[in-house]
Amino acid sequence: MEAMRRPSVKVGSLIPKEISDPAEATLEFVTAFHSRYGSLHPDFFIGPLQEAIKVAFTGDVNDRRLLALCVHHDKAITANIFCSQILCSYSMVTYMNKHCITWPWDVTHDVHRAQLLTAINRFLSHEAAAALRFADVDTFPTLVILTQTGLSQSALEVATVIPGTTAADQALGLVMQCIDEHAENKRKLLQEQDLLDNRRRLIKEQEEAFQASLAADRKRWEKEEAEKEKARVEEAQRISQQEQAEAEAQATADQNERLRADIEASLPDEPDGSTAGVYMIGFRVPSGGKLMRRFLPTDSVELLLSFVASKGYAYTDYSVMTTYPRNNLSELADQSVTLQAAGLKAREMLVVEEKFDSDDEEDED
C-alpha cells in the first residue's frame, strides 16, 4: 500500500521552465507533486500569490488562516526527504489543511525564482523576500509561514521559516507554534475588529443623526418658506383687494361727486328772504353741523331732497326725517308733493340720517 501511495520519485522541476502564468504554473506544480509524492499532501492553492493572500487574510476574522509558501527546488539534497517524510506526513497535512493556505512554487529555474521574489516584494514584505533571496539551494524545500498582525492585508509578518534541513518533529512543532500564535493574533484582531465596528457604528449613528437633523432643518425651512410664501400671497391679495376696494370707492366717490355737482347745478336759485311766505328749513346732519336754506311753500319735497343730496348726502345713503311726528320724507311715494302739502312749517328743523342695511341693524340688535 505504501508503494501505491508513494510513486517512484522523478527528477525535474515541478514547474516547466517555459511556463510563467501563475495559475498555470501552480497547476503544473500540483500535478507533478501529486504524481511524484502521492495523494497525501497539503491542499495546494492554484492561482496567483495575490489571490492566495486574499483568501488567507481577508473576510471574516474567524475564517482567516496562515499563509504557507511552499518553495521547492529540485536540486536540493533534502527535496525528496522533506516532501515525502515531512510535508506529506499525515499530521503535517492535517494541520496545514485546517490552518493554512498553502501556495506552491518551484525555484529550480532562475526565471521562476526571480518571478517569486518579484511577487513577494510586491504583495508581501521584504522580510519574506529576504528569507528566500539569499537561501542556499540545500535549504530547500522551504516553508515560509506568514501571519496577520492587523486588520489590513498589508499587516503581515513572517511567523517562521522552515528549511528543508529541519527534522520532522521540529518542523511539525514550528507549524503548531505558528498555529497557536495565529490564534492569539486572531483574538487580537477580533478585539481590533470590534473596536473598528464600534467606531464605524458610532460614525454611522452620528452621520444618520446629522442627516436626520439636516432633514428636520430642511423640513422646518421648507415649512417656514411655505408660510412666508403663503403670507406673501395673502399680503399681495390683501393689497390687491384693498387697492381694488379703494379704486371702487374712488370710482363711487367720483360718480357721487358728479351726481352731486349735477344735482347742485339743477337747483333753482334760493328765494330771497323778503319773499312772502318763504320757508326757512334747517337740516341737522350726521357730522353734528347744520344746513340752512330758504324754500317756497310750493317747492316740492323732491327739491328739498335734491338740496340735501347736493351737499353730499346722496339719496341712496341718507334719509331726511321730520322730528315730530317722525316721518321719512325720503320714502314718500309722491315726492312731487309741495312742502306745504307735506305738512312742513315755515320754520322747520329736519334730520339727515345715514341709512343702514338690515343686516347691520340686526347686528346692532
Tab-separated table of C-alpha atoms in Angstrom:
chain	number	residue	atom	x	y	z
A	1	MET	CA	0.000	0.000	0.000
A	2	GLU	CA	2.867	2.373	0.845
A	3	ALA	CA	4.280	1.740	-2.573
A	4	MET	CA	0.963	2.634	-4.168
A	5	ARG	CA	0.743	5.840	-2.173
A	6	ARG	CA	4.330	6.898	-2.810
A	7	PRO	CA	5.084	6.562	-6.541
A	8	SER	CA	8.676	6.433	-7.644
A	9	VAL	CA	10.395	9.816	-7.404
A	10	LYS	CA	11.079	11.566	-10.693
A	11	VAL	CA	13.732	14.205	-11.228
A	12	GLY	CA	12.992	17.630	-12.640
A	13	SER	CA	11.409	20.982	-11.806
A	14	LEU	CA	7.784	20.823	-10.689
A	15	ILE	CA	7.123	23.841	-12.944
A	16	PRO	CA	8.337	23.666	-16.556
A	17	LYS	CA	10.720	26.475	-17.447
A	18	GLU	CA	8.565	27.800	-20.274
A	19	ILE	CA	5.517	28.373	-18.043
A	20	SER	CA	5.241	31.807	-16.366
A	21	ASP	CA	1.500	32.263	-15.783
A	22	PRO	CA	0.946	31.773	-12.002
A	23	ALA	CA	-2.317	29.874	-12.366
A	24	GLU	CA	-0.893	27.506	-14.977
A	25	ALA	CA	2.396	27.191	-13.088
A	26	THR	CA	0.774	26.245	-9.756
A	27	LEU	CA	-1.471	23.753	-11.534
A	28	GLU	CA	1.613	22.128	-13.095
A	29	PHE	CA	3.241	22.085	-9.628
A	30	VAL	CA	0.276	20.290	-8.042
A	31	THR	CA	0.024	17.782	-10.884
A	32	ALA	CA	3.730	16.954	-10.786
A	33	PHE	CA	3.844	16.865	-6.949
A	34	HIS	CA	0.867	14.503	-6.823
A	35	SER	CA	2.477	12.260	-9.424
A	36	ARG	CA	5.798	12.295	-7.585
A	37	TYR	CA	4.742	12.071	-3.915
A	38	GLY	CA	1.237	10.665	-3.934
A	39	SER	CA	-2.207	11.936	-2.964
A	40	LEU	CA	-1.468	12.682	0.698
A	41	HIS	CA	-0.151	16.204	0.598
A	42	PRO	CA	-1.342	19.706	1.580
A	43	ASP	CA	-4.196	21.185	-0.432
A	44	PHE	CA	-2.097	23.469	-2.605
A	45	PHE	CA	-3.663	26.735	-3.732
A	46	ILE	CA	-3.868	27.043	-7.505
A	47	GLY	CA	-3.612	30.640	-8.690
A	48	PRO	CA	-1.533	33.829	-8.308
A	49	LEU	CA	0.096	34.680	-4.985
A	50	GLN	CA	-2.089	37.763	-4.522
A	51	GLU	CA	-5.199	35.576	-4.734
A	52	ALA	CA	-3.812	33.242	-2.068
A	53	ILE	CA	-3.105	36.255	0.161
A	54	LYS	CA	-6.664	37.486	-0.338
A	55	VAL	CA	-8.174	34.119	0.588
A	56	ALA	CA	-5.952	33.758	3.665
A	57	PHE	CA	-6.174	37.260	5.108
A	58	THR	CA	-9.495	38.825	4.110
A	59	GLY	CA	-13.091	38.117	5.001
A	60	ASP	CA	-14.347	37.213	8.458
A	61	VAL	CA	-11.532	37.275	11.035
A	62	ASN	CA	-12.584	33.882	12.415
A	63	ASP	CA	-12.056	32.327	8.976
A	64	ARG	CA	-8.607	33.766	8.332
A	65	ARG	CA	-5.687	31.347	8.107
A	66	LEU	CA	-1.920	31.307	7.918
A	67	LEU	CA	-0.257	31.622	4.525
A	68	ALA	CA	2.382	28.970	3.902
A	69	LEU	CA	4.691	29.481	0.943
A	70	CYS	CA	5.900	26.021	-0.066
A	71	VAL	CA	9.022	26.765	-2.141
A	72	HIS	CA	10.588	23.746	-3.846
A	73	HIS	CA	13.996	23.336	-5.502
A	74	ASP	CA	14.522	20.083	-7.310
A	75	LYS	CA	18.336	20.174	-6.967
A	76	ALA	CA	18.219	20.381	-3.174
A	77	ILE	CA	19.628	17.310	-1.399
A	78	THR	CA	16.720	17.189	1.057
A	79	ALA	CA	13.974	17.800	-1.509
A	80	ASN	CA	12.582	14.296	-1.665
A	81	ILE	CA	13.072	13.560	2.050
A	82	PHE	CA	11.359	16.804	3.150
A	83	CYS	CA	8.444	16.389	0.750
A	84	SER	CA	7.828	12.684	1.333
A	85	GLN	CA	8.548	12.381	5.065
A	86	ILE	CA	7.657	15.850	6.442
A	87	LEU	CA	5.393	17.805	4.108
A	88	CYS	CA	3.318	14.749	3.199
A	89	SER	CA	3.090	13.263	6.687
A	90	TYR	CA	-0.429	12.757	7.967
A	91	SER	CA	-0.016	15.126	10.935
A	92	MET	CA	1.534	17.917	8.855
A	93	VAL	CA	-1.122	17.605	6.146
A	94	THR	CA	-3.910	17.643	8.746
A	95	TYR	CA	-2.632	20.772	10.493
A	96	MET	CA	-1.787	22.646	7.314
A	97	ASN	CA	-5.072	21.892	5.561
A	98	LYS	CA	-7.005	23.123	8.604
A	99	HIS	CA	-4.967	26.207	9.461
A	100	CYS	CA	-3.064	27.248	6.325
A	101	ILE	CA	-3.498	28.352	2.768
A	102	THR	CA	-0.552	26.611	1.134
A	103	TRP	CA	0.734	28.279	-2.008
A	104	PRO	CA	3.285	26.250	-4.011
A	105	TRP	CA	6.161	27.371	-6.198
A	106	ASP	CA	9.315	25.915	-7.654
A	107	VAL	CA	12.570	27.908	-7.946
A	108	THR	CA	14.676	25.289	-9.710
A	109	HIS	CA	14.864	27.643	-12.687
A	110	ASP	CA	16.248	31.145	-12.085
A	111	VAL	CA	13.396	32.719	-14.038
A	112	HIS	CA	10.874	31.253	-11.596
A	113	ARG	CA	12.985	32.317	-8.621
A	114	ALA	CA	13.070	35.899	-9.905
A	115	GLN	CA	9.324	35.763	-10.571
A	116	LEU	CA	8.698	34.616	-6.994
A	117	LEU	CA	10.875	37.328	-5.436
A	118	THR	CA	9.124	39.981	-7.503
A	119	ALA	CA	5.711	38.773	-6.379
A	120	ILE	CA	6.771	38.573	-2.715
A	121	ASN	CA	8.251	42.076	-2.802
A	122	ARG	CA	5.078	43.385	-4.399
A	123	PHE	CA	2.435	41.591	-2.360
A	124	LEU	CA	4.106	40.577	0.914
A	125	SER	CA	7.208	42.031	2.567
A	126	HIS	CA	10.947	42.489	2.126
A	127	GLU	CA	11.422	40.220	5.147
A	128	ALA	CA	9.689	37.349	3.342
A	129	ALA	CA	11.707	38.035	0.206
A	130	ALA	CA	14.970	38.097	2.188
A	131	ALA	CA	14.201	34.635	3.591
A	132	LEU	CA	14.370	33.266	0.058
A	133	ARG	CA	16.682	35.614	-1.853
A	134	PHE	CA	19.856	34.519	-0.075
A	135	ALA	CA	18.782	30.960	0.722
A	136	ASP	CA	21.230	28.226	-0.243
A	137	VAL	CA	19.940	25.522	-2.573
A	138	ASP	CA	20.284	22.890	0.154
A	139	THR	CA	17.896	24.791	2.439
A	140	PHE	CA	15.068	23.965	0.056
A	141	PRO	CA	12.290	22.934	0.094
A	142	THR	CA	11.377	25.816	2.381
A	143	LEU	CA	8.141	26.641	4.176
A	144	VAL	CA	7.723	30.384	4.792
A	145	ILE	CA	4.717	30.825	7.074
A	146	LEU	CA	3.151	34.256	7.327
A	147	THR	CA	0.644	35.509	9.887
A	148	GLN	CA	-1.527	38.632	10.084
A	149	THR	CA	-0.948	41.130	12.895
A	150	GLY	CA	-3.508	43.757	11.868
A	151	LEU	CA	-6.797	44.031	10.029
A	152	SER	CA	-5.089	45.445	6.954
A	153	GLN	CA	-3.980	42.948	4.343
A	154	SER	CA	-0.564	44.634	4.432
A	155	ALA	CA	-0.096	43.917	8.168
A	156	LEU	CA	1.694	40.615	7.540
A	157	GLU	CA	4.716	39.175	9.292
A	158	VAL	CA	6.881	36.126	8.752
A	159	ALA	CA	5.934	33.774	11.584
A	160	THR	CA	8.623	31.232	10.839
A	161	VAL	CA	10.877	29.838	8.093
A	162	ILE	CA	11.229	26.070	7.995
A	163	PRO	CA	14.132	24.997	5.743
A	164	GLY	CA	14.357	21.561	4.200
A	165	THR	CA	17.093	20.559	6.652
A	166	THR	CA	14.660	20.742	9.594
A	167	ALA	CA	13.848	17.499	11.397
A	168	ALA	CA	10.289	16.199	11.110
A	169	ASP	CA	9.371	16.695	14.793
A	170	GLN	CA	10.878	20.175	14.843
A	171	ALA	CA	9.087	21.157	11.607
A	172	LEU	CA	5.712	19.992	12.963
A	173	GLY	CA	6.402	21.791	16.239
A	174	LEU	CA	7.166	25.042	14.429
A	175	VAL	CA	3.933	24.749	12.431
A	176	MET	CA	1.918	24.093	15.613
A	177	GLN	CA	3.629	27.058	17.296
A	178	CYS	CA	2.636	29.274	14.349
A	179	ILE	CA	-0.925	27.991	14.618
A	180	ASP	CA	-1.045	28.921	18.334
A	181	GLU	CA	0.423	32.361	17.667
A	182	HIS	CA	-2.027	32.850	14.810
A	183	ALA	CA	-4.933	32.006	17.136
A	184	GLU	CA	-3.693	34.695	19.555
A	185	ASN	CA	-3.308	37.131	16.672
A	186	LYS	CA	-6.872	36.411	15.580
A	187	ARG	CA	-8.086	37.083	19.133
A	188	LYS	CA	-6.371	40.470	18.997
A	189	LEU	CA	-7.749	41.053	15.507
A	190	LEU	CA	-11.260	40.331	16.760
A	191	GLN	CA	-10.785	42.918	19.504
A	192	GLU	CA	-9.469	45.365	16.923
A	193	GLN	CA	-12.400	44.473	14.643
A	194	ASP	CA	-14.853	45.099	17.496
A	195	LEU	CA	-13.287	48.499	18.156
A	196	LEU	CA	-13.394	49.279	14.452
A	197	ASP	CA	-17.008	48.102	14.176
A	198	ASN	CA	-17.982	50.192	17.196
A	199	ARG	CA	-16.218	53.202	15.720
A	200	ARG	CA	-17.914	52.657	12.369
A	201	ARG	CA	-21.266	52.171	14.101
A	202	LEU	CA	-20.744	55.373	16.067
A	203	ILE	CA	-19.767	57.231	12.896
A	204	LYS	CA	-22.814	55.775	11.145
A	205	GLU	CA	-25.111	56.780	14.006
A	206	GLN	CA	-23.592	60.255	14.043
A	207	GLU	CA	-23.997	60.507	10.274
A	208	GLU	CA	-27.604	59.287	10.498
A	209	ALA	CA	-28.282	61.771	13.306
A	210	PHE	CA	-26.641	64.511	11.254
A	211	GLN	CA	-28.691	63.587	8.189
A	212	ALA	CA	-31.845	63.433	10.322
A	213	SER	CA	-31.003	66.874	11.713
A	214	LEU	CA	-30.415	68.156	8.183
A	215	ALA	CA	-33.730	66.656	7.087
A	216	ALA	CA	-35.507	68.234	10.071
A	217	ASP	CA	-33.852	71.580	9.369
A	218	ARG	CA	-34.748	71.272	5.686
A	219	LYS	CA	-38.341	70.383	6.566
A	220	ARG	CA	-38.529	73.279	9.030
A	221	TRP	CA	-37.009	75.633	6.458
A	222	GLU	CA	-39.424	74.417	3.786
A	223	LYS	CA	-42.331	74.925	6.209
A	224	GLU	CA	-41.112	78.423	7.079
A	225	GLU	CA	-40.641	79.229	3.405
A	226	ALA	CA	-44.116	77.883	2.636
A	227	GLU	CA	-45.567	80.002	5.435
A	228	LYS	CA	-43.643	83.037	4.192
A	229	GLU	CA	-44.838	82.389	0.652
A	230	LYS	CA	-48.398	81.976	1.913
A	231	ALA	CA	-48.070	85.214	3.876
A	232	ARG	CA	-46.657	86.962	0.782
A	233	VAL	CA	-49.518	85.686	-1.345
A	234	GLU	CA	-52.092	86.682	1.281
A	235	GLU	CA	-50.489	90.100	1.674
A	236	ALA	CA	-50.442	90.564	-2.092
A	237	GLN	CA	-54.094	89.526	-2.236
A	238	ARG	CA	-54.925	91.882	0.635
A	239	ILE	CA	-53.139	94.759	-1.047
A	240	SER	CA	-54.802	93.912	-4.352
A	241	GLN	CA	-58.212	93.730	-2.696
A	242	GLN	CA	-57.514	96.950	-0.812
A	243	GLU	CA	-56.408	98.709	-3.984
A	244	GLN	CA	-59.458	97.354	-5.781
A	245	ALA	CA	-61.732	98.466	-2.937
A	246	GLU	CA	-60.054	101.877	-2.879
A	247	ALA	CA	-60.388	102.128	-6.643
A	248	GLU	CA	-64.050	101.135	-6.439
A	249	ALA	CA	-64.586	103.549	-3.560
A	250	GLN	CA	-62.849	106.304	-5.521
A	251	ALA	CA	-64.934	105.491	-8.573
A	252	THR	CA	-68.067	105.600	-6.439
A	253	ALA	CA	-66.916	108.852	-4.858
A	254	ASP	CA	-66.184	110.340	-8.267
A	255	GLN	CA	-69.566	109.201	-9.518
A	256	ASN	CA	-71.282	110.598	-6.438
A	257	GLU	CA	-69.409	113.845	-6.837
A	258	ARG	CA	-70.502	114.149	-10.468
A	259	LEU	CA	-74.067	113.347	-9.441
A	260	ARG	CA	-73.864	115.876	-6.620
A	261	ALA	CA	-72.493	118.526	-8.940
A	262	ASP	CA	-75.232	117.779	-11.497
A	263	ILE	CA	-77.900	117.996	-8.786
A	264	GLU	CA	-76.430	121.256	-7.444
A	265	ALA	CA	-76.376	122.739	-10.935
A	266	SER	CA	-80.016	121.772	-11.471
A	267	LEU	CA	-81.252	123.535	-8.286
A	268	PRO	CA	-83.200	126.783	-8.772
A	269	ASP	CA	-81.956	129.913	-7.066
A	270	GLU	CA	-82.704	130.170	-3.362
A	271	PRO	CA	-85.672	132.512	-2.692
A	272	ASP	CA	-84.888	135.910	-1.275
A	273	GLY	CA	-85.547	136.349	2.436
A	274	SER	CA	-88.047	139.117	1.732
A	275	THR	CA	-90.254	136.843	-0.345
A	276	ALA	CA	-93.677	136.481	1.198
A	277	GLY	CA	-94.395	133.122	2.855
A	278	VAL	CA	-90.863	131.830	2.413
A	279	TYR	CA	-89.897	128.739	4.449
A	280	MET	CA	-86.626	128.574	6.405
A	281	ILE	CA	-85.720	124.902	6.625
A	282	GLY	CA	-82.830	123.659	8.734
A	283	PHE	CA	-81.093	120.284	8.440
A	284	ARG	CA	-79.178	118.587	11.243
A	285	VAL	CA	-76.541	116.426	9.518
A	286	PRO	CA	-74.684	113.342	10.877
A	287	SER	CA	-71.470	115.298	11.425
A	288	GLY	CA	-73.272	117.395	14.025
A	289	GLY	CA	-73.441	120.506	11.871
A	290	LYS	CA	-76.443	122.258	10.362
A	291	LEU	CA	-77.540	123.287	6.912
A	292	MET	CA	-79.989	126.144	6.282
A	293	ARG	CA	-81.934	127.089	3.121
A	294	ARG	CA	-84.985	129.021	2.143
A	295	PHE	CA	-87.732	127.331	0.135
A	296	LEU	CA	-91.054	128.400	-1.261
A	297	PRO	CA	-94.061	126.610	0.273
A	298	THR	CA	-94.854	125.460	-3.249
A	299	ASP	CA	-91.478	123.874	-3.759
A	300	SER	CA	-91.610	120.084	-3.893
A	301	VAL	CA	-90.242	117.599	-1.420
A	302	GLU	CA	-88.076	116.332	-4.299
A	303	LEU	CA	-86.379	119.761	-4.458
A	304	LEU	CA	-85.724	119.635	-0.720
A	305	LEU	CA	-84.145	116.182	-1.028
A	306	SER	CA	-82.110	117.362	-4.018
A	307	PHE	CA	-80.705	120.183	-1.904
A	308	VAL	CA	-79.609	117.673	0.746
A	309	ALA	CA	-78.059	115.471	-1.944
A	310	SER	CA	-76.194	118.463	-3.388
A	311	LYS	CA	-74.409	118.782	-0.042
A	312	GLY	CA	-73.010	115.257	-0.317
A	313	TYR	CA	-75.775	113.280	1.325
A	314	ALA	CA	-76.820	111.025	-1.545
A	315	TYR	CA	-80.329	109.648	-1.899
A	316	THR	CA	-79.065	106.095	-1.678
A	317	ASP	CA	-77.185	106.550	1.602
A	318	TYR	CA	-79.181	109.070	3.623
A	319	SER	CA	-82.765	109.743	4.662
A	320	VAL	CA	-84.390	113.055	5.575
A	321	MET	CA	-86.647	112.780	8.642
A	322	THR	CA	-89.097	115.153	10.325
A	323	THR	CA	-88.712	115.380	14.088
A	324	TYR	CA	-92.318	115.298	15.234
A	325	PRO	CA	-94.174	113.450	14.152
A	326	ARG	CA	-91.282	111.362	12.860
A	327	ASN	CA	-91.760	110.835	9.131
A	328	ASN	CA	-89.315	109.786	6.449
A	329	LEU	CA	-89.604	112.285	3.628
A	330	SER	CA	-87.197	110.205	1.506
A	331	GLU	CA	-89.736	107.377	1.401
A	332	LEU	CA	-92.729	109.446	0.293
A	333	ALA	CA	-94.452	107.703	-2.572
A	334	ASP	CA	-95.069	111.053	-4.315
A	335	GLN	CA	-92.120	113.321	-3.832
A	336	SER	CA	-93.564	115.934	-6.176
A	337	VAL	CA	-95.906	116.999	-3.355
A	338	THR	CA	-95.283	120.534	-2.074
A	339	LEU	CA	-93.649	121.251	1.228
A	340	GLN	CA	-96.827	122.825	2.467
A	341	ALA	CA	-98.880	119.779	1.436
A	342	ALA	CA	-96.313	117.513	3.111
A	343	GLY	CA	-97.098	119.271	6.393
A	344	LEU	CA	-93.862	121.204	6.794
A	345	LYS	CA	-93.957	124.522	8.666
A	346	ALA	CA	-92.368	127.813	7.762
A	347	ARG	CA	-89.755	127.188	10.399
A	348	GLU	CA	-88.721	123.531	10.395
A	349	MET	CA	-85.689	121.526	11.557
A	350	LEU	CA	-85.222	118.238	9.738
A	351	VAL	CA	-82.728	115.449	10.496
A	352	VAL	CA	-80.435	113.837	7.911
A	353	GLU	CA	-79.745	110.226	8.917
A	354	GLU	CA	-77.472	107.627	7.399
A	355	LYS	CA	-79.228	104.557	6.095
A	356	PHE	CA	-78.237	101.134	7.454
A	357	ASP	CA	-78.554	97.704	5.846
A	358	SER	CA	-80.959	95.340	7.515
A	359	ASP	CA	-78.018	93.029	8.383
A	360	ASP	CA	-76.260	95.889	10.161
A	361	GLU	CA	-79.385	96.676	12.117
A	362	GLU	CA	-79.712	93.019	13.194
A	363	ASP	CA	-76.056	93.036	14.316
A	364	GLU	CA	-76.698	96.131	16.400
A	365	ASP	CA	-79.679	94.453	17.991
